[in-house]
């Protein structure tokens, strides 16, 4: 199969999988009552999933990996080139997943690297699309380390689209708002029942459940948290315990300099910029007949919910662990 046809096939499979996951979330939700068009949906879809992914793909492959490939002789290192494609895919899946586990764990314990990871934890309504919300620098680091070895070690061209498809499908799955039990498979493969806990605002899971695809890493290194019940269902039980910007650009700026998003509204230029998206959503409301009030609440971020540092939803709720500042 040609590379072009393979890309078309993997893209079609990914779109079909998204439809399946969306339907699954509606049929068997982990948290009942979450809307498809939840808070931050359009930021995650338009800015993170579409625009950022497109731009960073060019940055990573054309401006980082390509120069490394052109200016360094890797012929002595291309030991995977003779392997069957399926073996190559499995090899890079396992090795990269171990790296992601270790780097993810490091990010939760390092003040600087937490700054480029906190965006991923900022959503209070976690669903299949929530996994796309990651700081641009975090993506550059992780995907360069993911795809550079595939190219530089001489893997078959088919490995990249196949692995990218598996990454995307599994990322949707573990973040999806679906009530699924993996049985004994959960000791090897990651699942929503483990990863959704990682996105909950409890001190027990701030340093737990770091795995992406293979939960065996958490079991081997003693970082698994599986209490057998769900987190609380209030806003303070999910995401970050501190206020976080709703705007894509402000989320990146926040990683460099802390500020109060609401205080910036006193500047006319910022207020005008900040009103662009709500105005667009209002027009879409009129066009599609949706609830303008709902979109204003979910997507403008003009009045974000305040999350206290001492949330106590249920008997198992603990004071959230202060994230590294």
PDB file of C-alpha atoms in Angstrom:
ATOM      1  CA  UNK A   1       0.000   0.000   0.000  1.00  0.00           C
ATOM      2  CA  UNK A   2       1.321   3.444  -0.937  1.00  0.00           C
ATOM      3  CA  UNK A   3       2.059   5.996   1.777  1.00  0.00           C
ATOM      4  CA  UNK A   4      -0.729   8.245   0.480  1.00  0.00           C
ATOM      5  CA  UNK A   5      -3.323   5.481   0.667  1.00  0.00           C
ATOM      6  CA  UNK A   6      -2.096   4.475   4.112  1.00  0.00           C
ATOM      7  CA  UNK A   7      -2.515   8.052   5.350  1.00  0.00           C
ATOM      8  CA  UNK A   8      -6.039   8.186   3.931  1.00  0.00           C
ATOM      9  CA  UNK A   9      -6.877   4.848   5.564  1.00  0.00           C
ATOM     10  CA  UNK A  10      -5.512   5.808   8.993  1.00  0.00           C
ATOM     11  CA  UNK A  11      -7.310   9.166   8.836  1.00  0.00           C
ATOM     12  CA  UNK A  12     -10.611   7.440   7.991  1.00  0.00           C
ATOM     13  CA  UNK A  13     -10.142   4.945  10.830  1.00  0.00           C
ATOM     14  CA  UNK A  14      -9.412   7.777  13.267  1.00  0.00           C
ATOM     15  CA  UNK A  15     -12.545   9.698  12.272  1.00  0.00           C
ATOM     16  CA  UNK A  16     -14.644   6.539  12.592  1.00  0.00           C
ATOM     17  CA  UNK A  17     -13.128   5.873  16.016  1.00  0.00           C
ATOM     18  CA  UNK A  18     -14.003   9.417  17.120  1.00  0.00           C
ATOM     19  CA  UNK A  19     -17.624   8.786  16.145  1.00  0.00           C
ATOM     20  CA  UNK A  20     -17.613   5.499  18.081  1.00  0.00           C
ATOM     21  CA  UNK A  21     -16.136   7.152  21.181  1.00  0.00           C
ATOM     22  CA  UNK A  22     -18.637  10.036  21.056  1.00  0.00           C
ATOM     23  CA  UNK A  23     -21.519   7.570  20.828  1.00  0.00           C
ATOM     24  CA  UNK A  24     -19.982   5.470  23.620  1.00  0.00           C
ATOM     25  CA  UNK A  25     -19.792   8.556  25.859  1.00  0.00           C
ATOM     26  CA  UNK A  26     -23.484   9.207  25.296  1.00  0.00           C
ATOM     27  CA  UNK A  27     -24.528   5.568  25.898  1.00  0.00           C
ATOM     28  CA  UNK A  28     -22.339   4.692  28.903  1.00  0.00           C
ATOM     29  CA  UNK A  29     -20.929   7.861  30.490  1.00  0.00           C
ATOM     30  CA  UNK A  30     -18.426   7.744  33.347  1.00  0.00           C
ATOM     31  CA  UNK A  31     -19.799  11.074  34.593  1.00  0.00           C
ATOM     32  CA  UNK A  32     -23.430  11.615  33.695  1.00  0.00           C
ATOM     33  CA  UNK A  33     -24.626  14.935  32.338  1.00  0.00           C
ATOM     34  CA  UNK A  34     -21.445  16.110  30.579  1.00  0.00           C
ATOM     35  CA  UNK A  35     -22.243  17.881  27.326  1.00  0.00           C
ATOM     36  CA  UNK A  36     -20.425  17.138  24.086  1.00  0.00           C
ATOM     37  CA  UNK A  37     -19.884  20.880  23.710  1.00  0.00           C
ATOM     38  CA  UNK A  38     -18.471  21.215  27.205  1.00  0.00           C
ATOM     39  CA  UNK A  39     -16.308  23.987  28.600  1.00  0.00           C
ATOM     40  CA  UNK A  40     -13.292  24.508  26.342  1.00  0.00           C
ATOM     41  CA  UNK A  41     -14.511  22.177  23.586  1.00  0.00           C
ATOM     42  CA  UNK A  42     -13.843  24.648  20.776  1.00  0.00           C
ATOM     43  CA  UNK A  43     -10.446  25.656  22.155  1.00  0.00           C
ATOM     44  CA  UNK A  44      -9.413  21.997  22.291  1.00  0.00           C
ATOM     45  CA  UNK A  45     -10.797  21.205  18.841  1.00  0.00           C
ATOM     46  CA  UNK A  46      -9.802  24.291  16.856  1.00  0.00           C
ATOM     47  CA  UNK A  47      -6.614  25.476  18.555  1.00  0.00           C
ATOM     48  CA  UNK A  48      -5.073  22.312  19.978  1.00  0.00           C
ATOM     49  CA  UNK A  49      -6.329  19.529  17.714  1.00  0.00           C
ATOM     50  CA  UNK A  50      -6.317  21.327  14.358  1.00  0.00           C
ATOM     51  CA  UNK A  51      -4.137  24.448  14.333  1.00  0.00           C
ATOM     52  CA  UNK A  52      -1.454  23.501  16.854  1.00  0.00           C
ATOM     53  CA  UNK A  53      -1.131  19.960  15.509  1.00  0.00           C
ATOM     54  CA  UNK A  54      -0.686  21.245  11.956  1.00  0.00           C
ATOM     55  CA  UNK A  55       1.906  23.861  12.882  1.00  0.00           C
ATOM     56  CA  UNK A  56       3.918  21.627  15.219  1.00  0.00           C
ATOM     57  CA  UNK A  57       3.980  18.812  12.665  1.00  0.00           C
ATOM     58  CA  UNK A  58       5.898  21.171  10.367  1.00  0.00           C
ATOM     59  CA  UNK A  59       8.177  22.336  13.175  1.00  0.00           C
ATOM     60  CA  UNK A  60       9.007  18.836  14.395  1.00  0.00           C
ATOM     61  CA  UNK A  61       9.488  17.048  11.080  1.00  0.00           C
ATOM     62  CA  UNK A  62      10.861  19.847   8.867  1.00  0.00           C
ATOM     63  CA  UNK A  63      12.878  21.958  11.281  1.00  0.00           C
ATOM     64  CA  UNK A  64      14.069  19.457  13.902  1.00  0.00           C
ATOM     65  CA  UNK A  65      14.132  15.901  12.584  1.00  0.00           C
ATOM     66  CA  UNK A  66      15.014  16.674   8.930  1.00  0.00           C
ATOM     67  CA  UNK A  67      18.210  18.618   9.808  1.00  0.00           C
ATOM     68  CA  UNK A  68      19.267  15.832  12.175  1.00  0.00           C
ATOM     69  CA  UNK A  69      18.743  13.325   9.387  1.00  0.00           C
ATOM     70  CA  UNK A  70      20.622  15.387   6.805  1.00  0.00           C
ATOM     71  CA  UNK A  71      23.650  16.464   8.826  1.00  0.00           C
ATOM     72  CA  UNK A  72      24.402  13.281  10.783  1.00  0.00           C
ATOM     73  CA  UNK A  73      25.220   9.847   9.388  1.00  0.00           C
ATOM     74  CA  UNK A  74      22.853   7.396  11.075  1.00  0.00           C
ATOM     75  CA  UNK A  75      23.617   4.375   8.875  1.00  0.00           C
ATOM     76  CA  UNK A  76      25.393   2.506  11.669  1.00  0.00           C
ATOM     77  CA  UNK A  77      22.387   2.961  13.948  1.00  0.00           C
ATOM     78  CA  UNK A  78      19.634   1.759  11.618  1.00  0.00           C
ATOM     79  CA  UNK A  79      19.257  -1.663  13.214  1.00  0.00           C
ATOM     80  CA  UNK A  80      15.456  -1.813  12.906  1.00  0.00           C
ATOM     81  CA  UNK A  81      15.314  -1.489   9.124  1.00  0.00           C
ATOM     82  CA  UNK A  82      15.305  -5.259   8.507  1.00  0.00           C
ATOM     83  CA  UNK A  83      12.633  -6.041  11.072  1.00  0.00           C
ATOM     84  CA  UNK A  84       9.042  -6.801  10.012  1.00  0.00           C
ATOM     85  CA  UNK A  85       6.843  -3.704  10.142  1.00  0.00           C
ATOM     86  CA  UNK A  86       4.678  -5.076  12.958  1.00  0.00           C
ATOM     87  CA  UNK A  87       7.778  -5.698  15.090  1.00  0.00           C
ATOM     88  CA  UNK A  88       8.963  -2.148  14.436  1.00  0.00           C
ATOM     89  CA  UNK A  89       5.575  -0.759  15.473  1.00  0.00           C
ATOM     90  CA  UNK A  90       5.517  -2.795  18.695  1.00  0.00           C
ATOM     91  CA  UNK A  91       9.122  -1.854  19.504  1.00  0.00           C
ATOM     92  CA  UNK A  92       8.495   1.873  19.181  1.00  0.00           C
ATOM     93  CA  UNK A  93       5.133   1.643  20.961  1.00  0.00           C
ATOM     94  CA  UNK A  94       6.686   0.016  24.021  1.00  0.00           C
ATOM     95  CA  UNK A  95       9.887   2.045  24.208  1.00  0.00           C
ATOM     96  CA  UNK A  96       8.150   5.374  23.662  1.00  0.00           C
ATOM     97  CA  UNK A  97       5.431   4.511  26.151  1.00  0.00           C
ATOM     98  CA  UNK A  98       8.083   3.818  28.802  1.00  0.00           C
ATOM     99  CA  UNK A  99       9.679   7.173  28.018  1.00  0.00           C
ATOM    100  CA  UNK A 100       6.299   8.937  28.279  1.00  0.00           C
ATOM    101  CA  UNK A 101       5.683   7.302  31.653  1.00  0.00           C
ATOM    102  CA  UNK A 102       9.055   8.465  33.003  1.00  0.00           C
ATOM    103  CA  UNK A 103       8.822  11.984  31.542  1.00  0.00           C
ATOM    104  CA  UNK A 104       5.214  12.373  32.671  1.00  0.00           C
ATOM    105  CA  UNK A 105       6.218  11.364  36.195  1.00  0.00           C
ATOM    106  CA  UNK A 106       9.113  13.829  36.094  1.00  0.00           C
ATOM    107  CA  UNK A 107       6.790  16.651  35.015  1.00  0.00           C
ATOM    108  CA  UNK A 108       4.629  16.142  38.097  1.00  0.00           C
ATOM    109  CA  UNK A 109       7.652  16.485  40.366  1.00  0.00           C
ATOM    110  CA  UNK A 110       9.475  19.376  38.689  1.00  0.00           C
ATOM    111  CA  UNK A 111       8.323  22.987  39.090  1.00  0.00           C
ATOM    112  CA  UNK A 112       9.543  24.112  35.670  1.00  0.00           C
ATOM    113  CA  UNK A 113       8.248  21.185  33.644  1.00  0.00           C
ATOM    114  CA  UNK A 114       4.930  21.242  35.481  1.00  0.00           C
ATOM    115  CA  UNK A 115       4.383  24.640  33.844  1.00  0.00           C
ATOM    116  CA  UNK A 116       4.253  23.010  30.401  1.00  0.00           C
ATOM    117  CA  UNK A 117       2.076  20.132  31.607  1.00  0.00           C
ATOM    118  CA  UNK A 118      -0.585  21.844  33.730  1.00  0.00           C
ATOM    119  CA  UNK A 119      -2.637  22.779  30.655  1.00  0.00           C
ATOM    120  CA  UNK A 120      -3.327  19.091  30.150  1.00  0.00           C
ATOM    121  CA  UNK A 121      -4.845  18.938  33.641  1.00  0.00           C
ATOM    122  CA  UNK A 122      -6.798  22.179  33.448  1.00  0.00           C
ATOM    123  CA  UNK A 123     -10.065  20.776  32.123  1.00  0.00           C
ATOM    124  CA  UNK A 124     -12.794  20.016  34.639  1.00  0.00           C
ATOM    125  CA  UNK A 125     -14.932  18.111  32.153  1.00  0.00           C
ATOM    126  CA  UNK A 126     -12.675  15.389  30.783  1.00  0.00           C
ATOM    127  CA  UNK A 127     -13.689  13.647  27.580  1.00  0.00           C
ATOM    128  CA  UNK A 128     -12.247  12.092  24.411  1.00  0.00           C
ATOM    129  CA  UNK A 129     -10.967  15.464  23.194  1.00  0.00           C
ATOM    130  CA  UNK A 130      -9.345  16.530  26.477  1.00  0.00           C
ATOM    131  CA  UNK A 131      -6.144  14.656  25.687  1.00  0.00           C
ATOM    132  CA  UNK A 132      -5.397  17.083  22.857  1.00  0.00           C
ATOM    133  CA  UNK A 133      -4.888  19.959  25.301  1.00  0.00           C
ATOM    134  CA  UNK A 134      -1.123  20.024  25.751  1.00  0.00           C
ATOM    135  CA  UNK A 135       1.338  22.904  25.814  1.00  0.00           C
ATOM    136  CA  UNK A 136       3.138  23.408  22.487  1.00  0.00           C
ATOM    137  CA  UNK A 137       6.579  22.919  24.061  1.00  0.00           C
ATOM    138  CA  UNK A 138       5.458  19.670  25.677  1.00  0.00           C
ATOM    139  CA  UNK A 139       4.308  18.403  22.272  1.00  0.00           C
ATOM    140  CA  UNK A 140       7.576  19.425  20.624  1.00  0.00           C
ATOM    141  CA  UNK A 141       9.583  17.541  23.244  1.00  0.00           C
ATOM    142  CA  UNK A 142       7.454  14.406  23.297  1.00  0.00           C
ATOM    143  CA  UNK A 143       6.788  14.040  19.588  1.00  0.00           C
ATOM    144  CA  UNK A 144      10.367  14.783  18.611  1.00  0.00           C
ATOM    145  CA  UNK A 145      11.511  12.020  20.954  1.00  0.00           C
ATOM    146  CA  UNK A 146       8.718   9.839  19.589  1.00  0.00           C
ATOM    147  CA  UNK A 147       9.236  10.233  15.844  1.00  0.00           C
ATOM    148  CA  UNK A 148      12.936  11.082  15.514  1.00  0.00           C
ATOM    149  CA  UNK A 149      14.092   7.554  16.457  1.00  0.00           C
ATOM    150  CA  UNK A 150      11.603   6.031  14.006  1.00  0.00           C
ATOM    151  CA  UNK A 151      13.130   8.006  11.149  1.00  0.00           C
ATOM    152  CA  UNK A 152      16.765   8.067  12.235  1.00  0.00           C
ATOM    153  CA  UNK A 153      16.932   4.360  13.112  1.00  0.00           C
ATOM    154  CA  UNK A 154      15.707   3.419   9.640  1.00  0.00           C
ATOM    155  CA  UNK A 155      12.192   2.202  10.325  1.00  0.00           C
ATOM    156  CA  UNK A 156       9.782   1.647   7.462  1.00  0.00           C
ATOM    157  CA  UNK A 157       7.792   4.750   6.415  1.00  0.00           C
ATOM    158  CA  UNK A 158       4.575   2.932   7.302  1.00  0.00           C
ATOM    159  CA  UNK A 159       5.493   2.910  10.997  1.00  0.00           C
ATOM    160  CA  UNK A 160       4.820   6.626  11.529  1.00  0.00           C
ATOM    161  CA  UNK A 161       1.168   6.747  10.370  1.00  0.00           C
ATOM    162  CA  UNK A 162       0.396   3.410  12.030  1.00  0.00           C
ATOM    163  CA  UNK A 163       1.884   4.453  15.371  1.00  0.00           C
ATOM    164  CA  UNK A 164       0.312   7.917  15.137  1.00  0.00           C
ATOM    165  CA  UNK A 165      -3.078   6.253  14.596  1.00  0.00           C
ATOM    166  CA  UNK A 166      -2.638   4.002  17.632  1.00  0.00           C
ATOM    167  CA  UNK A 167      -1.490   6.972  19.734  1.00  0.00           C
ATOM    168  CA  UNK A 168      -4.521   9.040  18.756  1.00  0.00           C
ATOM    169  CA  UNK A 169      -7.039   6.241  19.202  1.00  0.00           C
ATOM    170  CA  UNK A 170      -5.699   5.250  22.592  1.00  0.00           C
ATOM    171  CA  UNK A 171      -5.426   8.877  23.698  1.00  0.00           C
ATOM    172  CA  UNK A 172      -9.115   9.343  22.928  1.00  0.00           C
ATOM    173  CA  UNK A 173      -9.963   6.129  24.750  1.00  0.00           C
ATOM    174  CA  UNK A 174      -8.217   6.778  28.070  1.00  0.00           C
ATOM    175  CA  UNK A 175      -9.587  10.339  28.295  1.00  0.00           C
ATOM    176  CA  UNK A 176     -13.088   9.409  27.154  1.00  0.00           C
ATOM    177  CA  UNK A 177     -16.015   9.888  29.500  1.00  0.00           C
ATOM    178  CA  UNK A 178     -16.975   6.227  29.283  1.00  0.00           C
ATOM    179  CA  UNK A 179     -17.796   3.790  32.040  1.00  0.00           C
ATOM    180  CA  UNK A 180     -15.806   0.736  31.071  1.00  0.00           C
ATOM    181  CA  UNK A 181     -14.162  -1.992  33.122  1.00  0.00           C
ATOM    182  CA  UNK A 182     -11.095  -3.761  31.742  1.00  0.00           C
ATOM    183  CA  UNK A 183     -11.042  -6.629  34.218  1.00  0.00           C
ATOM    184  CA  UNK A 184      -7.599  -8.167  34.543  1.00  0.00           C
ATOM    185  CA  UNK A 185      -6.482  -6.413  31.366  1.00  0.00           C
ATOM    186  CA  UNK A 186      -6.231  -3.193  33.405  1.00  0.00           C
ATOM    187  CA  UNK A 187      -3.008  -4.538  34.926  1.00  0.00           C
ATOM    188  CA  UNK A 188      -1.368  -4.307  31.507  1.00  0.00           C
ATOM    189  CA  UNK A 189      -3.388  -1.841  29.412  1.00  0.00           C
ATOM    190  CA  UNK A 190      -4.366   1.630  30.553  1.00  0.00           C
ATOM    191  CA  UNK A 191      -8.053   2.527  30.686  1.00  0.00           C
ATOM    192  CA  UNK A 192     -10.412   5.395  31.529  1.00  0.00           C
ATOM    193  CA  UNK A 193     -11.040   3.939  34.987  1.00  0.00           C
ATOM    194  CA  UNK A 194      -7.368   4.568  35.824  1.00  0.00           C
ATOM    195  CA  UNK A 195      -6.542   7.612  33.730  1.00  0.00           C
ATOM    196  CA  UNK A 196      -9.630   9.631  34.619  1.00  0.00           C
ATOM    197  CA  UNK A 197      -8.503   9.382  38.229  1.00  0.00           C
ATOM    198  CA  UNK A 198      -5.224  10.973  37.131  1.00  0.00           C
ATOM    199  CA  UNK A 199      -7.198  14.008  35.958  1.00  0.00           C
ATOM    200  CA  UNK A 200      -9.071  14.263  39.252  1.00  0.00           C
ATOM    201  CA  UNK A 201      -8.065  16.866  41.841  1.00  0.00           C
ATOM    202  CA  UNK A 202      -6.932  14.582  44.681  1.00  0.00           C
ATOM    203  CA  UNK A 203      -3.548  14.392  46.320  1.00  0.00           C
ATOM    204  CA  UNK A 204      -3.512  10.587  45.996  1.00  0.00           C
ATOM    205  CA  UNK A 205      -3.352  10.778  42.206  1.00  0.00           C
ATOM    206  CA  UNK A 206      -1.100  13.778  41.636  1.00  0.00           C
ATOM    207  CA  UNK A 207       1.821  11.346  41.767  1.00  0.00           C
ATOM    208  CA  UNK A 208       0.002   8.299  40.387  1.00  0.00           C
ATOM    209  CA  UNK A 209      -1.394   6.741  37.199  1.00  0.00           C
ATOM    210  CA  UNK A 210       1.185   8.205  34.813  1.00  0.00           C
ATOM    211  CA  UNK A 211       0.897   5.486  32.176  1.00  0.00           C
ATOM    212  CA  UNK A 212      -0.476   6.204  28.711  1.00  0.00           C
ATOM    213  CA  UNK A 213      -1.004   2.891  26.944  1.00  0.00           C
ATOM    214  CA  UNK A 214       0.523   0.287  29.232  1.00  0.00           C
ATOM    215  CA  UNK A 215      -0.556   0.507  32.852  1.00  0.00           C
ATOM    216  CA  UNK A 216       2.030  -2.123  33.679  1.00  0.00           C
ATOM    217  CA  UNK A 217       4.535   0.733  34.191  1.00  0.00           C
ATOM    218  CA  UNK A 218       2.462   2.070  37.091  1.00  0.00           C
ATOM    219  CA  UNK A 219       2.213  -1.400  38.595  1.00  0.00           C
ATOM    220  CA  UNK A 220       5.923  -2.116  38.170  1.00  0.00           C
ATOM    221  CA  UNK A 221       7.060   1.220  39.620  1.00  0.00           C
ATOM    222  CA  UNK A 222       4.446   1.410  42.356  1.00  0.00           C
ATOM    223  CA  UNK A 223       2.558   4.468  41.117  1.00  0.00           C
ATOM    224  CA  UNK A 224      -0.853   2.959  40.445  1.00  0.00           C
ATOM    225  CA  UNK A 225      -3.931   4.301  42.236  1.00  0.00           C
ATOM    226  CA  UNK A 226      -7.065   2.222  41.818  1.00  0.00           C
ATOM    227  CA  UNK A 227      -9.488   2.709  44.731  1.00  0.00           C
ATOM    228  CA  UNK A 228     -12.379   0.926  43.051  1.00  0.00           C
ATOM    229  CA  UNK A 229     -14.711   3.923  43.044  1.00  0.00           C
ATOM    230  CA  UNK A 230     -15.081   7.123  41.052  1.00  0.00           C
ATOM    231  CA  UNK A 231     -13.925  10.620  42.006  1.00  0.00           C
ATOM    232  CA  UNK A 232     -16.485  13.166  43.180  1.00  0.00           C
ATOM    233  CA  UNK A 233     -18.559  14.923  40.559  1.00  0.00           C
ATOM    234  CA  UNK A 234     -18.196  18.568  41.573  1.00  0.00           C
ATOM    235  CA  UNK A 235     -15.936  21.001  39.663  1.00  0.00           C
ATOM    236  CA  UNK A 236     -13.438  21.131  42.533  1.00  0.00           C
ATOM    237  CA  UNK A 237     -12.967  17.357  42.247  1.00  0.00           C
ATOM    238  CA  UNK A 238     -11.457  17.690  38.757  1.00  0.00           C
ATOM    239  CA  UNK A 239      -8.658  19.551  37.020  1.00  0.00           C
ATOM    240  CA  UNK A 240      -6.516  22.089  38.868  1.00  0.00           C
ATOM    241  CA  UNK A 241      -7.248  23.537  42.282  1.00  0.00           C
ATOM    242  CA  UNK A 242      -6.262  27.017  41.086  1.00  0.00           C
ATOM    243  CA  UNK A 243      -7.812  29.225  38.406  1.00  0.00           C
ATOM    244  CA  UNK A 244      -6.413  28.644  34.943  1.00  0.00           C
ATOM    245  CA  UNK A 245      -6.892  30.737  31.766  1.00  0.00           C
ATOM    246  CA  UNK A 246      -9.518  29.630  29.262  1.00  0.00           C
ATOM    247  CA  UNK A 247      -7.869  31.225  26.214  1.00  0.00           C
ATOM    248  CA  UNK A 248      -5.325  29.230  24.166  1.00  0.00           C
ATOM    249  CA  UNK A 249      -2.689  31.970  24.035  1.00  0.00           C
ATOM    250  CA  UNK A 250      -3.173  32.918  27.665  1.00  0.00           C
ATOM    251  CA  UNK A 251      -2.722  29.292  28.672  1.00  0.00           C
ATOM    252  CA  UNK A 252       0.714  29.384  27.091  1.00  0.00           C
ATOM    253  CA  UNK A 253       1.528  32.783  28.571  1.00  0.00           C
ATOM    254  CA  UNK A 254       0.472  31.506  32.006  1.00  0.00           C
ATOM    255  CA  UNK A 255       3.268  28.924  31.876  1.00  0.00           C
ATOM    256  CA  UNK A 256       5.780  31.784  31.763  1.00  0.00           C
ATOM    257  CA  UNK A 257       4.151  34.404  33.992  1.00  0.00           C
ATOM    258  CA  UNK A 258       1.314  33.903  36.477  1.00  0.00           C
ATOM    259  CA  UNK A 259      -1.580  36.366  36.176  1.00  0.00           C
ATOM    260  CA  UNK A 260      -5.309  36.718  36.794  1.00  0.00           C
ATOM    261  CA  UNK A 261      -7.141  36.360  33.499  1.00  0.00           C
ATOM    262  CA  UNK A 262     -10.110  38.341  34.789  1.00  0.00           C
ATOM    263  CA  UNK A 263      -7.948  41.274  35.864  1.00  0.00           C
ATOM    264  CA  UNK A 264      -6.739  41.685  32.287  1.00  0.00           C
ATOM    265  CA  UNK A 265     -10.284  42.553  31.219  1.00  0.00           C
ATOM    266  CA  UNK A 266      -9.795  46.066  32.559  1.00  0.00           C
ATOM    267  CA  UNK A 267      -7.605  46.791  29.535  1.00  0.00           C
ATOM    268  CA  UNK A 268      -9.749  47.821  26.512  1.00  0.00           C
ATOM    269  CA  UNK A 269      -7.502  46.093  23.967  1.00  0.00           C
ATOM    270  CA  UNK A 270      -7.652  42.811  25.884  1.00  0.00           C
ATOM    271  CA  UNK A 271     -11.382  43.043  26.436  1.00  0.00           C
ATOM    272  CA  UNK A 272     -11.854  43.533  22.697  1.00  0.00           C
ATOM    273  CA  UNK A 273      -9.645  40.540  21.892  1.00  0.00           C
ATOM    274  CA  UNK A 274     -11.322  38.427  24.560  1.00  0.00           C
ATOM    275  CA  UNK A 275     -14.750  39.178  23.137  1.00  0.00           C
ATOM    276  CA  UNK A 276     -13.935  37.903  19.649  1.00  0.00           C
ATOM    277  CA  UNK A 277     -14.645  34.254  20.381  1.00  0.00           C
ATOM    278  CA  UNK A 278     -17.865  34.860  22.345  1.00  0.00           C
ATOM    279  CA  UNK A 279     -19.101  37.050  19.487  1.00  0.00           C
ATOM    280  CA  UNK A 280     -18.365  34.297  17.000  1.00  0.00           C
ATOM    281  CA  UNK A 281     -20.096  31.730  19.183  1.00  0.00           C
ATOM    282  CA  UNK A 282     -23.118  34.025  19.474  1.00  0.00           C
ATOM    283  CA  UNK A 283     -23.365  34.121  15.686  1.00  0.00           C
ATOM    284  CA  UNK A 284     -23.109  30.348  15.531  1.00  0.00           C
ATOM    285  CA  UNK A 285     -25.848  30.147  18.143  1.00  0.00           C
ATOM    286  CA  UNK A 286     -28.129  32.162  15.903  1.00  0.00           C
ATOM    287  CA  UNK A 287     -27.166  30.172  12.841  1.00  0.00           C
ATOM    288  CA  UNK A 288     -27.549  26.741  14.448  1.00  0.00           C
ATOM    289  CA  UNK A 289     -30.303  27.605  16.901  1.00  0.00           C
ATOM    290  CA  UNK A 290     -28.212  26.625  19.904  1.00  0.00           C
ATOM    291  CA  UNK A 291     -28.327  28.139  23.363  1.00  0.00           C
ATOM    292  CA  UNK A 292     -26.234  31.308  23.469  1.00  0.00           C
ATOM    293  CA  UNK A 293     -26.404  31.251  27.212  1.00  0.00           C
ATOM    294  CA  UNK A 294     -24.883  27.792  27.371  1.00  0.00           C
ATOM    295  CA  UNK A 295     -22.007  28.661  25.059  1.00  0.00           C
ATOM    296  CA  UNK A 296     -21.305  31.885  26.922  1.00  0.00           C
ATOM    297  CA  UNK A 297     -21.011  29.890  30.130  1.00  0.00           C
ATOM    298  CA  UNK A 298     -18.948  27.069  28.670  1.00  0.00           C
ATOM    299  CA  UNK A 299     -16.643  28.712  26.164  1.00  0.00           C
ATOM    300  CA  UNK A 300     -16.013  32.374  26.906  1.00  0.00           C
ATOM    301  CA  UNK A 301     -14.380  31.810  30.248  1.00  0.00           C
ATOM    302  CA  UNK A 302     -15.516  35.280  31.389  1.00  0.00           C
ATOM    303  CA  UNK A 303     -16.595  33.891  34.746  1.00  0.00           C
ATOM    304  CA  UNK A 304     -14.511  30.800  35.533  1.00  0.00           C
ATOM    305  CA  UNK A 305     -15.492  28.745  38.520  1.00  0.00           C
ATOM    306  CA  UNK A 306     -13.323  29.310  41.566  1.00  0.00           C
ATOM    307  CA  UNK A 307     -11.748  26.121  42.824  1.00  0.00           C
ATOM    308  CA  UNK A 308     -10.876  26.050  46.478  1.00  0.00           C
ATOM    309  CA  UNK A 309      -7.705  24.409  47.702  1.00  0.00           C
ATOM    310  CA  UNK A 310      -9.579  22.323  50.257  1.00  0.00           C
ATOM    311  CA  UNK A 311     -12.289  20.502  48.326  1.00  0.00           C
ATOM    312  CA  UNK A 312     -14.140  17.876  50.333  1.00  0.00           C
ATOM    313  CA  UNK A 313     -16.735  16.259  48.135  1.00  0.00           C
ATOM    314  CA  UNK A 314     -16.990  12.782  49.619  1.00  0.00           C
ATOM    315  CA  UNK A 315     -15.503  10.786  52.436  1.00  0.00           C
ATOM    316  CA  UNK A 316     -12.561   9.754  50.252  1.00  0.00           C
ATOM    317  CA  UNK A 317     -11.825  13.303  49.066  1.00  0.00           C
ATOM    318  CA  UNK A 318      -8.556  14.749  50.294  1.00  0.00           C
ATOM    319  CA  UNK A 319      -7.028  18.205  50.129  1.00  0.00           C
ATOM    320  CA  UNK A 320      -5.588  18.570  46.609  1.00  0.00           C
ATOM    321  CA  UNK A 321      -1.832  18.441  46.422  1.00  0.00           C
ATOM    322  CA  UNK A 322      -0.451  21.899  45.609  1.00  0.00           C
ATOM    323  CA  UNK A 323       0.992  21.650  42.124  1.00  0.00           C
ATOM    324  CA  UNK A 324       4.544  22.957  41.705  1.00  0.00           C
ATOM    325  CA  UNK A 325       4.426  26.674  41.056  1.00  0.00           C
TER     326      UNK A 325
END
